[in-house]
């Protein structure tokens, strides 16, 4: 058997070959892939199953190129659309014994696993049947740089999000609660073509906007209030994430316009310089320097942004201690914010594709 992937379409097979090379460099014979986004990235199978106690299945990538998909009978027909039957294992109630027996029969005697993608309970059950070795962050580095097809999907996802943001004047109406506005936003995503939300929407009025991850509640939007909206959708499997902070109604007070201007200036300073070769912590520092000059740096309480793709939050992180360096093909959010618990906050967010020469706003 040559060390070439035998299962699935060429895109996914090519990704598994890249993983295979990485595993060989680390000295591992096989890897059990259980993280839902990683499983999908390598196989095209079942992205929407993040729960550790579900049984949508696992992909095993081996050193000799014979890769396997494990799932239960509910997913058999879907799996066969992507995977040859000889490399498919359908398990029942005794799934862990079935996995161990299947792999042992094919010469796998030691299995790597994703520590962040396997529960303590599952690890205990499977390791009693087959020796397991932790292999951290094997697939995630492969997902950092998006290929042309992924970028096209992310552009569509971002375009839908822009459409939702353009609808905010018709959604953030006085008399509506945060929760009601969040529901209107969710409907708008679906109307524009999103398959689902990428994460629970944030709609936060006045002081609630000082909570970076506020949960929409019964606070009512009024004439003369600020509203922070942080929302994202999923289209063609890929996520979007954007934030805007707006004033509803009458002329905004100076404290709001000054706060928002500072946030937008910090974002502009980053977007002017961000590009390949820049350290992620340097991007963060650019925003913080703007706030420091204005004497409000202590109000910037989170990272500048994060990678985005199949998941809303993935690598790299734009934080003050990040060691990663930006590379072409990475897509990151740039979302500086300022927060005042007494009366409100502001955040402004765009998605930036790192290109060979700079960046492109999605």
Short mmCIF file of C-alpha atoms in Angstrom, two decimals:
data_model
loop_
_atom_site.label_atom_id
_atom_site.label_comp_id
_atom_site.label_asym_id
_atom_site.label_seq_id
_atom_site.Cartn_x
_atom_site.Cartn_y
_atom_site.Cartn_z
CA UNK A 1 0.00 0.00 0.00
CA UNK A 2 1.47 3.34 -1.02
CA UNK A 3 1.24 6.27 1.38
CA UNK A 4 -1.54 7.98 -0.58
CA UNK A 5 -5.06 8.52 0.72
CA UNK A 6 -7.48 5.93 -0.61
CA UNK A 7 -10.82 7.36 0.52
CA UNK A 8 -12.97 10.31 -0.50
CA UNK A 9 -12.72 13.14 -3.01
CA UNK A 10 -9.34 14.59 -4.05
CA UNK A 11 -9.65 17.75 -1.93
CA UNK A 12 -10.15 15.84 1.30
CA UNK A 13 -7.66 13.14 0.30
CA UNK A 14 -5.05 15.82 -0.30
CA UNK A 15 -5.66 17.28 3.13
CA UNK A 16 -5.22 13.86 4.72
CA UNK A 17 -1.96 13.42 2.83
CA UNK A 18 -0.72 16.68 4.34
CA UNK A 19 -1.72 15.43 7.78
CA UNK A 20 -0.04 12.09 7.05
CA UNK A 21 3.25 13.88 6.35
CA UNK A 22 2.92 15.84 9.59
CA UNK A 23 2.21 12.65 11.56
CA UNK A 24 5.23 10.94 10.02
CA UNK A 25 7.41 13.88 11.05
CA UNK A 26 6.09 13.46 14.61
CA UNK A 27 6.63 9.69 14.56
CA UNK A 28 2.96 8.65 14.76
CA UNK A 29 1.39 5.72 12.90
CA UNK A 30 -2.28 6.74 13.02
CA UNK A 31 -4.53 9.50 14.39
CA UNK A 32 -8.12 9.28 15.59
CA UNK A 33 -9.77 12.55 14.54
CA UNK A 34 -12.78 13.30 16.73
CA UNK A 35 -13.06 17.10 16.68
CA UNK A 36 -16.07 17.83 14.44
CA UNK A 37 -14.48 20.61 12.34
CA UNK A 38 -11.28 18.61 11.91
CA UNK A 39 -13.23 15.51 10.90
CA UNK A 40 -15.13 17.53 8.30
CA UNK A 41 -11.98 19.23 7.02
CA UNK A 42 -10.39 15.84 6.35
CA UNK A 43 -13.41 13.95 5.05
CA UNK A 44 -16.33 16.25 4.20
CA UNK A 45 -18.37 14.25 6.70
CA UNK A 46 -20.70 15.71 9.33
CA UNK A 47 -19.61 19.17 10.41
CA UNK A 48 -22.55 19.78 12.74
CA UNK A 49 -21.81 17.42 15.61
CA UNK A 50 -19.67 19.14 18.25
CA UNK A 51 -20.95 17.16 21.23
CA UNK A 52 -18.57 14.68 22.82
CA UNK A 53 -21.42 12.32 23.69
CA UNK A 54 -22.76 12.06 20.13
CA UNK A 55 -21.83 9.30 17.73
CA UNK A 56 -21.52 10.95 14.31
CA UNK A 57 -18.13 9.34 14.20
CA UNK A 58 -14.39 9.51 13.78
CA UNK A 59 -11.85 9.57 10.99
CA UNK A 60 -8.64 7.59 11.38
CA UNK A 61 -5.70 8.69 9.23
CA UNK A 62 -2.92 6.11 9.00
CA UNK A 63 0.71 6.26 7.98
CA UNK A 64 0.25 3.72 5.16
CA UNK A 65 -2.46 5.76 3.43
CA UNK A 66 -5.44 3.56 4.24
CA UNK A 67 -7.84 5.89 6.07
CA UNK A 68 -11.08 4.90 7.79
CA UNK A 69 -14.38 6.47 8.72
CA UNK A 70 -16.28 5.21 11.76
CA UNK A 71 -19.94 6.08 12.32
CA UNK A 72 -23.28 4.53 13.25
CA UNK A 73 -26.14 3.29 11.11
CA UNK A 74 -27.93 6.66 11.06
CA UNK A 75 -25.11 8.12 8.96
CA UNK A 76 -24.35 5.11 6.75
CA UNK A 77 -25.92 6.42 3.54
CA UNK A 78 -24.45 9.89 4.00
CA UNK A 79 -21.02 8.37 4.67
CA UNK A 80 -21.15 6.20 1.54
CA UNK A 81 -21.58 9.33 -0.58
CA UNK A 82 -18.10 10.36 0.56
CA UNK A 83 -16.31 7.17 1.52
CA UNK A 84 -15.75 3.71 -0.03
CA UNK A 85 -17.49 0.93 1.85
CA UNK A 86 -14.30 -1.04 2.43
CA UNK A 87 -12.94 1.85 4.49
CA UNK A 88 -16.16 2.39 6.43
CA UNK A 89 -16.94 0.86 9.82
CA UNK A 90 -20.54 1.01 11.06
CA UNK A 91 -20.68 0.43 14.78
CA UNK A 92 -23.55 -0.24 17.16
CA UNK A 93 -23.83 -0.05 20.92
CA UNK A 94 -20.31 -1.42 21.41
CA UNK A 95 -18.69 1.28 19.35
CA UNK A 96 -15.33 1.37 21.15
CA UNK A 97 -14.78 -2.38 20.88
CA UNK A 98 -15.79 -2.19 17.21
CA UNK A 99 -13.27 0.60 16.57
CA UNK A 100 -10.48 -1.21 18.40
CA UNK A 101 -11.17 -4.56 16.72
CA UNK A 102 -11.42 -2.98 13.26
CA UNK A 103 -8.10 -1.15 13.62
CA UNK A 104 -6.25 -4.06 15.21
CA UNK A 105 -7.35 -6.29 12.33
CA UNK A 106 -5.68 -3.81 10.00
CA UNK A 107 -2.41 -3.64 11.88
CA UNK A 108 -2.94 -0.51 13.98
CA UNK A 109 -1.50 -1.23 17.42
CA UNK A 110 -1.10 2.31 18.78
CA UNK A 111 -3.48 5.16 18.06
CA UNK A 112 -2.94 8.89 18.39
CA UNK A 113 -5.87 11.02 19.55
CA UNK A 114 -6.81 14.70 19.80
CA UNK A 115 -6.72 15.68 23.50
CA UNK A 116 -9.08 18.61 22.94
CA UNK A 117 -11.54 16.51 20.95
CA UNK A 118 -11.98 13.41 23.11
CA UNK A 119 -13.81 13.32 26.43
CA UNK A 120 -12.23 11.76 29.49
CA UNK A 121 -14.95 9.09 29.44
CA UNK A 122 -14.36 8.09 25.80
CA UNK A 123 -10.60 8.12 26.31
CA UNK A 124 -10.96 5.73 29.23
CA UNK A 125 -13.17 3.32 27.33
CA UNK A 126 -11.05 3.27 24.18
CA UNK A 127 -7.65 3.21 25.87
CA UNK A 128 -8.68 0.07 27.73
CA UNK A 129 -8.87 -1.65 24.33
CA UNK A 130 -6.10 0.02 22.32
CA UNK A 131 -3.06 2.04 23.44
CA UNK A 132 -3.68 5.79 22.90
CA UNK A 133 -1.11 8.56 22.52
CA UNK A 134 -2.02 12.27 22.71
CA UNK A 135 -1.29 14.24 19.53
CA UNK A 136 -2.12 17.89 20.12
CA UNK A 137 -2.78 20.37 17.31
CA UNK A 138 -2.10 18.07 14.38
CA UNK A 139 -4.98 19.14 12.13
CA UNK A 140 -5.49 22.75 13.23
CA UNK A 141 -2.26 24.07 11.65
CA UNK A 142 -3.43 22.69 8.29
CA UNK A 143 -6.63 24.73 8.56
CA UNK A 144 -4.89 28.06 9.20
CA UNK A 145 -4.28 28.93 5.54
CA UNK A 146 -7.42 28.76 3.44
CA UNK A 147 -7.28 27.59 -0.17
CA UNK A 148 -9.02 29.38 -3.04
CA UNK A 149 -12.25 27.39 -2.69
CA UNK A 150 -12.42 28.07 1.04
CA UNK A 151 -11.81 31.78 0.49
CA UNK A 152 -14.63 31.92 -2.06
CA UNK A 153 -16.98 30.35 0.46
CA UNK A 154 -15.87 32.77 3.15
CA UNK A 155 -16.47 35.72 0.83
CA UNK A 156 -20.06 34.57 0.33
CA UNK A 157 -20.54 34.08 4.06
CA UNK A 158 -19.16 37.55 4.77
CA UNK A 159 -21.35 39.08 2.04
CA UNK A 160 -24.44 37.65 3.72
CA UNK A 161 -23.29 39.17 7.00
CA UNK A 162 -22.85 42.56 5.33
CA UNK A 163 -26.42 42.23 4.09
CA UNK A 164 -27.64 41.60 7.61
CA UNK A 165 -25.75 44.63 8.90
CA UNK A 166 -27.31 46.76 6.15
CA UNK A 167 -30.71 45.70 7.51
CA UNK A 168 -30.04 46.94 11.05
CA UNK A 169 -31.95 50.23 10.63
CA UNK A 170 -35.08 48.16 9.94
CA UNK A 171 -34.37 45.75 12.81
CA UNK A 172 -33.20 47.93 15.71
CA UNK A 173 -36.55 49.65 16.18
CA UNK A 174 -37.60 51.47 19.37
CA UNK A 175 -39.92 49.25 21.38
CA UNK A 176 -38.24 45.97 20.43
CA UNK A 177 -36.32 44.03 23.03
CA UNK A 178 -32.77 42.80 22.51
CA UNK A 179 -34.13 39.26 22.19
CA UNK A 180 -36.71 40.28 19.59
CA UNK A 181 -34.05 42.07 17.55
CA UNK A 182 -31.80 39.00 17.79
CA UNK A 183 -34.61 36.87 16.36
CA UNK A 184 -35.12 39.30 13.47
CA UNK A 185 -31.38 39.13 12.77
CA UNK A 186 -31.46 35.34 12.74
CA UNK A 187 -34.35 35.35 10.28
CA UNK A 188 -32.50 37.84 8.07
CA UNK A 189 -29.45 35.57 7.91
CA UNK A 190 -31.63 32.71 6.69
CA UNK A 191 -33.45 34.92 4.19
CA UNK A 192 -30.12 35.98 2.68
CA UNK A 193 -28.89 32.40 2.29
CA UNK A 194 -27.13 31.37 5.50
CA UNK A 195 -27.69 27.77 6.56
CA UNK A 196 -27.57 28.68 10.24
CA UNK A 197 -26.04 31.13 12.68
CA UNK A 198 -22.33 30.76 13.36
CA UNK A 199 -22.91 31.58 17.04
CA UNK A 200 -25.61 32.97 19.31
CA UNK A 201 -26.19 36.61 18.32
CA UNK A 202 -25.16 39.46 20.60
CA UNK A 203 -27.56 42.40 20.74
CA UNK A 204 -26.76 44.66 23.69
CA UNK A 205 -28.39 47.97 24.64
CA UNK A 206 -26.60 50.74 26.57
CA UNK A 207 -24.84 49.36 29.68
CA UNK A 208 -25.32 45.80 28.44
CA UNK A 209 -22.91 46.65 25.61
CA UNK A 210 -20.13 46.82 28.22
CA UNK A 211 -20.42 43.02 28.42
CA UNK A 212 -18.35 41.77 25.43
CA UNK A 213 -20.42 38.57 25.20
CA UNK A 214 -23.78 39.93 26.33
CA UNK A 215 -26.84 37.69 26.02
CA UNK A 216 -29.89 39.34 24.41
CA UNK A 217 -32.62 39.84 26.98
CA UNK A 218 -35.69 41.93 27.70
CA UNK A 219 -33.98 45.33 27.67
CA UNK A 220 -35.92 47.53 25.27
CA UNK A 221 -34.38 49.50 22.43
CA UNK A 222 -35.38 53.14 22.88
CA UNK A 223 -35.08 56.39 20.98
CA UNK A 224 -31.71 57.66 22.15
CA UNK A 225 -29.73 54.52 23.03
CA UNK A 226 -26.67 52.67 21.77
CA UNK A 227 -26.87 49.11 20.51
CA UNK A 228 -23.93 46.76 19.97
CA UNK A 229 -24.60 43.96 17.47
CA UNK A 230 -22.11 41.08 17.08
CA UNK A 231 -23.43 38.40 14.75
CA UNK A 232 -22.31 35.77 12.28
CA UNK A 233 -23.75 33.16 9.97
CA UNK A 234 -22.66 29.97 8.27
CA UNK A 235 -22.82 29.64 4.50
CA UNK A 236 -21.29 26.83 2.44
CA UNK A 237 -19.97 25.46 5.77
CA UNK A 238 -17.88 28.56 6.55
CA UNK A 239 -18.50 31.16 9.25
CA UNK A 240 -18.70 34.93 9.27
CA UNK A 241 -18.34 37.29 12.24
CA UNK A 242 -18.98 41.03 12.25
CA UNK A 243 -19.72 43.66 14.90
CA UNK A 244 -21.23 47.12 14.63
CA UNK A 245 -22.20 49.64 17.31
CA UNK A 246 -24.91 52.12 16.39
CA UNK A 247 -26.95 54.91 17.91
CA UNK A 248 -30.73 54.63 17.64
CA UNK A 249 -32.82 57.74 17.35
CA UNK A 250 -31.85 61.28 18.24
CA UNK A 251 -28.40 62.85 17.97
CA UNK A 252 -25.83 60.76 19.90
CA UNK A 253 -24.00 62.31 22.85
CA UNK A 254 -20.33 63.24 22.58
CA UNK A 255 -19.22 60.37 24.81
CA UNK A 256 -20.68 57.89 22.32
CA UNK A 257 -19.25 59.51 19.19
CA UNK A 258 -15.83 59.88 20.82
CA UNK A 259 -15.81 56.25 21.98
CA UNK A 260 -16.85 54.94 18.58
CA UNK A 261 -14.34 57.17 16.77
CA UNK A 262 -11.53 55.80 18.94
CA UNK A 263 -12.57 52.21 18.25
CA UNK A 264 -12.76 52.81 14.51
CA UNK A 265 -9.39 54.61 14.56
CA UNK A 266 -7.81 51.63 16.31
CA UNK A 267 -9.23 49.24 13.73
CA UNK A 268 -8.08 51.49 10.87
CA UNK A 269 -4.54 51.60 12.29
CA UNK A 270 -4.42 47.80 12.25
CA UNK A 271 -5.99 47.37 8.81
CA UNK A 272 -3.57 49.90 7.34
CA UNK A 273 -0.55 47.79 8.27
CA UNK A 274 -1.67 44.21 8.82
CA UNK A 275 -0.27 41.69 6.36
CA UNK A 276 1.99 38.66 5.85
CA UNK A 277 4.96 38.44 8.18
CA UNK A 278 3.39 40.53 10.93
CA UNK A 279 3.42 38.95 14.38
CA UNK A 280 -0.08 38.52 15.78
CA UNK A 281 0.93 40.32 18.96
CA UNK A 282 2.14 43.26 16.86
CA UNK A 283 -1.32 43.62 15.33
CA UNK A 284 -2.78 43.71 18.84
CA UNK A 285 -0.19 46.31 19.88
CA UNK A 286 -1.16 48.62 17.01
CA UNK A 287 -4.71 48.88 18.33
CA UNK A 288 -3.65 49.22 21.93
CA UNK A 289 -1.24 52.03 21.04
CA UNK A 290 -4.12 54.05 19.59
CA UNK A 291 -6.10 53.59 22.78
CA UNK A 292 -3.06 54.39 24.93
CA UNK A 293 -2.56 57.73 23.16
CA UNK A 294 -6.18 58.55 23.96
CA UNK A 295 -5.79 57.48 27.59
CA UNK A 296 -8.34 54.66 27.36
CA UNK A 297 -6.17 51.54 26.94
CA UNK A 298 -7.49 50.05 30.18
CA UNK A 299 -10.96 49.95 28.57
CA UNK A 300 -9.71 47.53 25.89
CA UNK A 301 -10.16 44.25 27.74
CA UNK A 302 -9.89 41.44 25.19
CA UNK A 303 -7.79 40.25 22.27
CA UNK A 304 -7.88 42.12 18.97
CA UNK A 305 -9.29 39.18 17.04
CA UNK A 306 -9.09 35.55 16.02
CA UNK A 307 -8.92 33.25 13.07
CA UNK A 308 -12.19 32.16 11.49
CA UNK A 309 -13.23 29.46 9.03
CA UNK A 310 -15.11 26.23 9.67
CA UNK A 311 -15.33 27.48 13.26
CA UNK A 312 -16.04 30.99 14.48
CA UNK A 313 -13.02 30.93 16.74
CA UNK A 314 -9.90 29.20 15.45
CA UNK A 315 -6.24 30.07 15.10
CA UNK A 316 -4.43 32.36 15.00
CA UNK A 317 -5.26 34.60 17.96
CA UNK A 318 -4.37 38.29 17.86
CA UNK A 319 -3.46 38.74 21.51
CA UNK A 320 -0.53 40.35 23.35
CA UNK A 321 1.26 37.05 24.01
CA UNK A 322 0.60 35.33 20.67
CA UNK A 323 3.71 33.88 19.02
CA UNK A 324 2.10 33.19 15.64
CA UNK A 325 3.00 35.13 12.50
CA UNK A 326 0.39 36.02 9.88
CA UNK A 327 0.64 34.19 6.55
CA UNK A 328 -1.16 34.50 3.21
CA UNK A 329 -4.44 32.60 3.27
CA UNK A 330 -5.21 33.23 6.91
CA UNK A 331 -8.51 34.94 7.69
CA UNK A 332 -8.71 36.87 10.95
CA UNK A 333 -11.17 39.21 12.62
CA UNK A 334 -10.08 42.69 13.66
CA UNK A 335 -12.41 43.82 16.44
CA UNK A 336 -11.10 46.40 18.92
CA UNK A 337 -13.51 47.58 21.60
CA UNK A 338 -13.92 49.95 24.54
CA UNK A 339 -16.19 49.24 27.50
CA UNK A 340 -17.69 51.45 30.22
CA UNK A 341 -19.77 49.39 32.69
CA UNK A 342 -21.72 52.44 33.83
CA UNK A 343 -23.22 53.27 30.45
CA UNK A 344 -22.09 51.16 27.48
CA UNK A 345 -19.43 50.00 25.09
CA UNK A 346 -18.45 49.87 21.43
CA UNK A 347 -16.83 47.28 19.18
CA UNK A 348 -16.25 47.38 15.42
CA UNK A 349 -15.31 44.22 13.54
CA UNK A 350 -14.34 43.16 10.05
CA UNK A 351 -12.86 39.95 8.65
CA UNK A 352 -9.48 40.35 6.93
CA UNK A 353 -7.92 37.90 4.48
CA UNK A 354 -4.13 38.01 4.64
CA UNK A 355 -2.79 38.18 1.07
CA UNK A 356 0.68 37.98 -0.44
CA UNK A 357 0.99 41.77 -0.28
CA UNK A 358 -1.30 42.88 2.53
CA UNK A 359 -4.90 42.20 3.38
CA UNK A 360 -8.35 42.12 1.81
CA UNK A 361 -11.50 42.96 3.76
CA UNK A 362 -14.10 40.24 3.29
#
